[in-house]
C-alpha positions as CSV (number, residue, x, y, z in Angstrom):
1,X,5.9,14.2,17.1
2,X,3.9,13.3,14.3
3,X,0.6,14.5,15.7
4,X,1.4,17.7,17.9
5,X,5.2,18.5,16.9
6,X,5.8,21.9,14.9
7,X,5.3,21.4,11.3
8,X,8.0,23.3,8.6
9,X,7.6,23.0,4.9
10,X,10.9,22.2,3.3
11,X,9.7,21.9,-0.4
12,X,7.2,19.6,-3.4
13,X,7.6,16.5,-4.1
14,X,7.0,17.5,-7.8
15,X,6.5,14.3,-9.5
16,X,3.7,12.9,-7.3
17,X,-0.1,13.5,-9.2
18,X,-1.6,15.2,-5.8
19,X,-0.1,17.5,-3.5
20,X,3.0,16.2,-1.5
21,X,5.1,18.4,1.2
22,X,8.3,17.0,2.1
23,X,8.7,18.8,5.6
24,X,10.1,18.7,9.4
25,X,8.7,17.9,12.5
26,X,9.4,19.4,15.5
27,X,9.2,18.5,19.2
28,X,11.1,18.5,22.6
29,X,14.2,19.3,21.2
30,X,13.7,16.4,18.4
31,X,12.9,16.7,15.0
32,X,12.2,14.3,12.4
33,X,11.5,14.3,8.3
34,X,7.9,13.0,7.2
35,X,5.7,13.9,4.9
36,X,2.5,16.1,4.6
37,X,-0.2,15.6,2.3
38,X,-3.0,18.4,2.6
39,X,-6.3,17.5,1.8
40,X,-6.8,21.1,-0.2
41,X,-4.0,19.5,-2.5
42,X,-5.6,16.3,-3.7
43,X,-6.9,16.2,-7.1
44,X,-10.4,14.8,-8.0
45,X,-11.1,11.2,-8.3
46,X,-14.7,9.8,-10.6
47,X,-14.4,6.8,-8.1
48,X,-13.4,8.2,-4.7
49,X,-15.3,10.9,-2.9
50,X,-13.6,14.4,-2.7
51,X,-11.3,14.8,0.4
52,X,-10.9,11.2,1.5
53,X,-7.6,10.6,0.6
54,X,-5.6,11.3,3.6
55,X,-8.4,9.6,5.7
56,X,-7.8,6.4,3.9
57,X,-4.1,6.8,4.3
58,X,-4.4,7.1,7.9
59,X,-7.0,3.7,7.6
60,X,-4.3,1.9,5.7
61,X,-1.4,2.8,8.5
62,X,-3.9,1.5,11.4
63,X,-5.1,-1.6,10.0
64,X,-1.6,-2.6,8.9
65,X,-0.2,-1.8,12.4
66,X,-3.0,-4.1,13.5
67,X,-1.0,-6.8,11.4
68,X,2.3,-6.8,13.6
69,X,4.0,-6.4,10.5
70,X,5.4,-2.7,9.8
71,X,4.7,-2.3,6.5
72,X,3.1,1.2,6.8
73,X,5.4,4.2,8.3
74,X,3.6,5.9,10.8
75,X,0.7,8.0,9.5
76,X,-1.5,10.7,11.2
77,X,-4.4,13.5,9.9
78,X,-3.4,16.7,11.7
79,X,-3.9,20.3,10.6
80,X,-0.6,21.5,9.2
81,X,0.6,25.1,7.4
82,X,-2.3,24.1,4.3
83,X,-4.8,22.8,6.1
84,X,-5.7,19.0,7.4
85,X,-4.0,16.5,5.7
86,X,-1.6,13.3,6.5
87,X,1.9,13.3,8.1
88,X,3.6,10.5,7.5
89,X,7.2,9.5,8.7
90,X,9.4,9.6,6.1
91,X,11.4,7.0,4.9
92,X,14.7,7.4,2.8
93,X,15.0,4.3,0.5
94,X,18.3,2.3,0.7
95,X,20.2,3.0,-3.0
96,X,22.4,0.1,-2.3
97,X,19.2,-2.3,-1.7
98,X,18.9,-5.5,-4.2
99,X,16.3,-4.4,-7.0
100,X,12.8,-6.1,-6.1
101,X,11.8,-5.4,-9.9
102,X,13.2,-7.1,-13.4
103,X,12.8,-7.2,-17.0
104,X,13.7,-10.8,-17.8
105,X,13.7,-13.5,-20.9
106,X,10.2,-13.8,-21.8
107,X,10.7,-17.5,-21.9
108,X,10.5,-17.7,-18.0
109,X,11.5,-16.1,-14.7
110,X,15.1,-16.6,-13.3
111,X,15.3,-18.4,-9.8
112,X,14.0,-16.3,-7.0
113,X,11.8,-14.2,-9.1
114,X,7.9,-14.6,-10.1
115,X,6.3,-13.3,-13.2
116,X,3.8,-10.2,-13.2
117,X,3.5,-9.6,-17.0
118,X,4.7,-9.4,-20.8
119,X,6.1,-5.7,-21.7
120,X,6.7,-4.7,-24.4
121,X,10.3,-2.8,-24.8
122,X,10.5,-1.5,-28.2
123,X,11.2,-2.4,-31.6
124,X,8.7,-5.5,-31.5
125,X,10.8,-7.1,-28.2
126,X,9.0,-8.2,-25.3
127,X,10.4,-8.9,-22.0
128,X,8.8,-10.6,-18.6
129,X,8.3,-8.2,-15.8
130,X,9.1,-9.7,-12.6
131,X,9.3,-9.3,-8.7
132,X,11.5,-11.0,-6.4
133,X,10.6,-14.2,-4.4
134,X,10.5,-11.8,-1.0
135,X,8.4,-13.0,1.8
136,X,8.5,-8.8,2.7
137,X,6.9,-8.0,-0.8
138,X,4.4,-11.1,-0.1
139,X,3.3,-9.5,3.4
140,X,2.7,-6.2,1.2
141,X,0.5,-8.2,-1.6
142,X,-1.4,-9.7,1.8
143,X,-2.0,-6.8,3.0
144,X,-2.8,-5.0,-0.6
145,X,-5.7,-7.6,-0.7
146,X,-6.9,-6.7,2.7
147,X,-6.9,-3.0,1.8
148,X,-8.4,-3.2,-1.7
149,X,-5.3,-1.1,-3.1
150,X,-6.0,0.3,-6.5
151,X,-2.0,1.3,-7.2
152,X,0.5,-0.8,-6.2
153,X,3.1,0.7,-8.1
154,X,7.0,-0.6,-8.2
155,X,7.6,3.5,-6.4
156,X,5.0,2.5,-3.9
157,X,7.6,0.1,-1.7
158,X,10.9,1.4,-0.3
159,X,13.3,-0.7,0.9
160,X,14.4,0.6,3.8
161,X,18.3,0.6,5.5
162,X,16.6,-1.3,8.5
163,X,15.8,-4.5,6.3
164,X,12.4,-3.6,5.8
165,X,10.0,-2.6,3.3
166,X,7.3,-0.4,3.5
167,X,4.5,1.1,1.4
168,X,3.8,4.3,0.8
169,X,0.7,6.1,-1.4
170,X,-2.6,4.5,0.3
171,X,-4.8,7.1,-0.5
172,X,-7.0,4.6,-3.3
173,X,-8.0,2.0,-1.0
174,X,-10.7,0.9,1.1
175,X,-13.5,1.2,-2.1
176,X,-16.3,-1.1,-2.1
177,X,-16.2,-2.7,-5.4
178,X,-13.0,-5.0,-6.2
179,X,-10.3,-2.5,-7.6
180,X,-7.1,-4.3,-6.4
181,X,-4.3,-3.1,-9.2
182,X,-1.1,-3.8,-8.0
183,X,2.5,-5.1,-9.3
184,X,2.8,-8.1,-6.6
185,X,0.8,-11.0,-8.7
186,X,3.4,-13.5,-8.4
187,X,1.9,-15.4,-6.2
188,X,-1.9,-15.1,-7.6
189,X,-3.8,-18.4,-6.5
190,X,-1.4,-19.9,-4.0
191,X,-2.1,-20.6,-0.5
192,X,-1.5,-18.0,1.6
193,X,1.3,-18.5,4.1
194,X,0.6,-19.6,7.9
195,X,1.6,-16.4,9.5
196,X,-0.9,-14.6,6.6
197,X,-3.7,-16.9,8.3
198,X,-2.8,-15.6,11.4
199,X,-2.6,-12.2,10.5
200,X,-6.3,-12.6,9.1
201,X,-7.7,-14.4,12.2
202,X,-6.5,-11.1,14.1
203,X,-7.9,-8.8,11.6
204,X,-10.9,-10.3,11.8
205,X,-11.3,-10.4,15.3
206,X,-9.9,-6.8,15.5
207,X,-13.0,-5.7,13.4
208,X,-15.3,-7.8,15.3
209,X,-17.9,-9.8,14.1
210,X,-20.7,-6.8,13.8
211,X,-17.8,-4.4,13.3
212,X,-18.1,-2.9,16.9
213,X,-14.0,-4.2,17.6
214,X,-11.3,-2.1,18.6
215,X,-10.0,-1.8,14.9
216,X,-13.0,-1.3,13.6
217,X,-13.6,2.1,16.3
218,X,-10.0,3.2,14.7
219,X,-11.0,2.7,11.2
220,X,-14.3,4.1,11.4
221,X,-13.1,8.1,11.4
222,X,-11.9,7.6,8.2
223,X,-14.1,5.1,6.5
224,X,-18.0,5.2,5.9
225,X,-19.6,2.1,6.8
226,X,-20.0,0.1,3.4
227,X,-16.3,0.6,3.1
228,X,-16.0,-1.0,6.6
229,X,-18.0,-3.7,5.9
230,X,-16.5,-4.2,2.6
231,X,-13.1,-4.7,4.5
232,X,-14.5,-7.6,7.0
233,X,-15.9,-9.3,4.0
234,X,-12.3,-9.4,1.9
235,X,-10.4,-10.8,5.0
236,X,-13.5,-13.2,5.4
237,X,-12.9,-14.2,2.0
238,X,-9.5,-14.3,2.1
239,X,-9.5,-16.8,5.2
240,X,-12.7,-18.8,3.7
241,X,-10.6,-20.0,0.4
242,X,-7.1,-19.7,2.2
243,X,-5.3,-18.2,-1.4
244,X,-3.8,-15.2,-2.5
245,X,-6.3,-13.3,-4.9
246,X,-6.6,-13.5,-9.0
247,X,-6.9,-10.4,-11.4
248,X,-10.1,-8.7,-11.7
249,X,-12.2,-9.8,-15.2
250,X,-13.4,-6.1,-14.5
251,X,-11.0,-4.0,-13.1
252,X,-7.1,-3.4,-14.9
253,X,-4.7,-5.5,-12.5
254,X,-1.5,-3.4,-13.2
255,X,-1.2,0.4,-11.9
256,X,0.0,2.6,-14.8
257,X,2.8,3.8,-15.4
258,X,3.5,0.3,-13.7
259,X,7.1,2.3,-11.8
């Protein structure tokens, strides 16, 4: 549906920075919301080349489907009523899901929540920022580390009425130099979970050791081949020291706004 079904324009998603569609697919009787993001409407980027976004979204999609773990909703580049772009399934967010976000005493996070940061809220008060304890969010930080992902926002996951969370927004990824920014530092430095090992042993054999594996074939449309190379050697490192990663002495850690 996604790839071939008629395409309808509903309306703008008016608070996202590049252009965002919300629309309708159409096929066989069936129809379905998504998302269409045209490459004509992306804005200009000093460290990612014109026009790539919507490539790298589809990237991101591929190599997490490659993780068994559903974290991306189905993403495709198609031409649609503005040109090629990315269709994405859309997902409506569960109002009635526990927050995964919290401003807590400064002093320390509460049980079943990890520290991000120190905010300041006004009037010389600070506050912690913190995420929940959710092995969901910790499968999106794994596979944020994987994908390089320069915005991580707390509006980049939806929790979803199915139980699950997925991302959304992968159109900064896949750079070269180290630009992971991204809410989900709670677990900075600790080992990474078995089934994250796991994950990483199939990644890396998906790419394949001179990046001629099935994954890397699917990535490859979309990605030029530093960036490809640059992906093997993240999950490399990731499965050589066995921890999730630290902030960057060189890059900002947390997305702004941070929500």
């Amino acid at each position: 549906m996604l790839g071939s079904g008629a395409l309808t324009v509903h309306g703008r998603v008016t608070d996202a920075s590049n252009a965002v569609l919300y629309c309708t697919v159409a096929l066989d009787g069936r129809t379905a919301p998504c998302v269409y993001k045209p490459v004509a409407g992306e804005r200009p980027l000093w460290d990612f080349p014109d026009g790539t976004l919507a490539g790298r979204e589809v990237a991101a999609y591929r190599l997490a489907a490659a993780t068994g773990w559903a974290l991306i909703p189905p993403t495709v580049l198609r031409e649609g009523p503005h040109g090629p772009g990315m269709v994405q399934l859309w997902i409506e967010p569960d109002l009635g899901a526990p927050e995964l976000l919290a401003l807590q005493d400064p002093a320390g996070p509460e049980p079943g929540w990890l520290p991000i940061v120190r905010a300041e809220v006004g009037e010389g008060r600070t506050a912690l920022l913190v995420h929940r304890d959710d092995e969901r969010l910790r499968r999106l930080a794994v596979l944020d580390a994987v994908l390089n992902n320069a915005d991580r926002k707390g509006g980049h996951w939806l929790p979803a009425a199915d139980g699950r969370i997925y991302g959304i927004d992968h159109g900064v990824t896949f750079a070269v130099p180290g630009k992971l920014r991204t809410l989900l530092w709670g677990w900075a430095e600790q080992p990474l979970p078995e089934e994250a090992r796991e994950v990483l042993d199939r990644l890396a054999a998906g790419l394949g050791a001179d990046l001629g594996g099935a994954l890397a074939e699917e990535l490859r449309p979309h990605l030029t081949e530093a960036e490809l190379a640059a992906t093997g050697q993240r999950i490399e490192l990731l499965r050589r020291t066995g921890r999730h990663p630290l902030p960057s002495a060189d890059w900002p850690s947390i997305p702004w706004p941070p929500v």
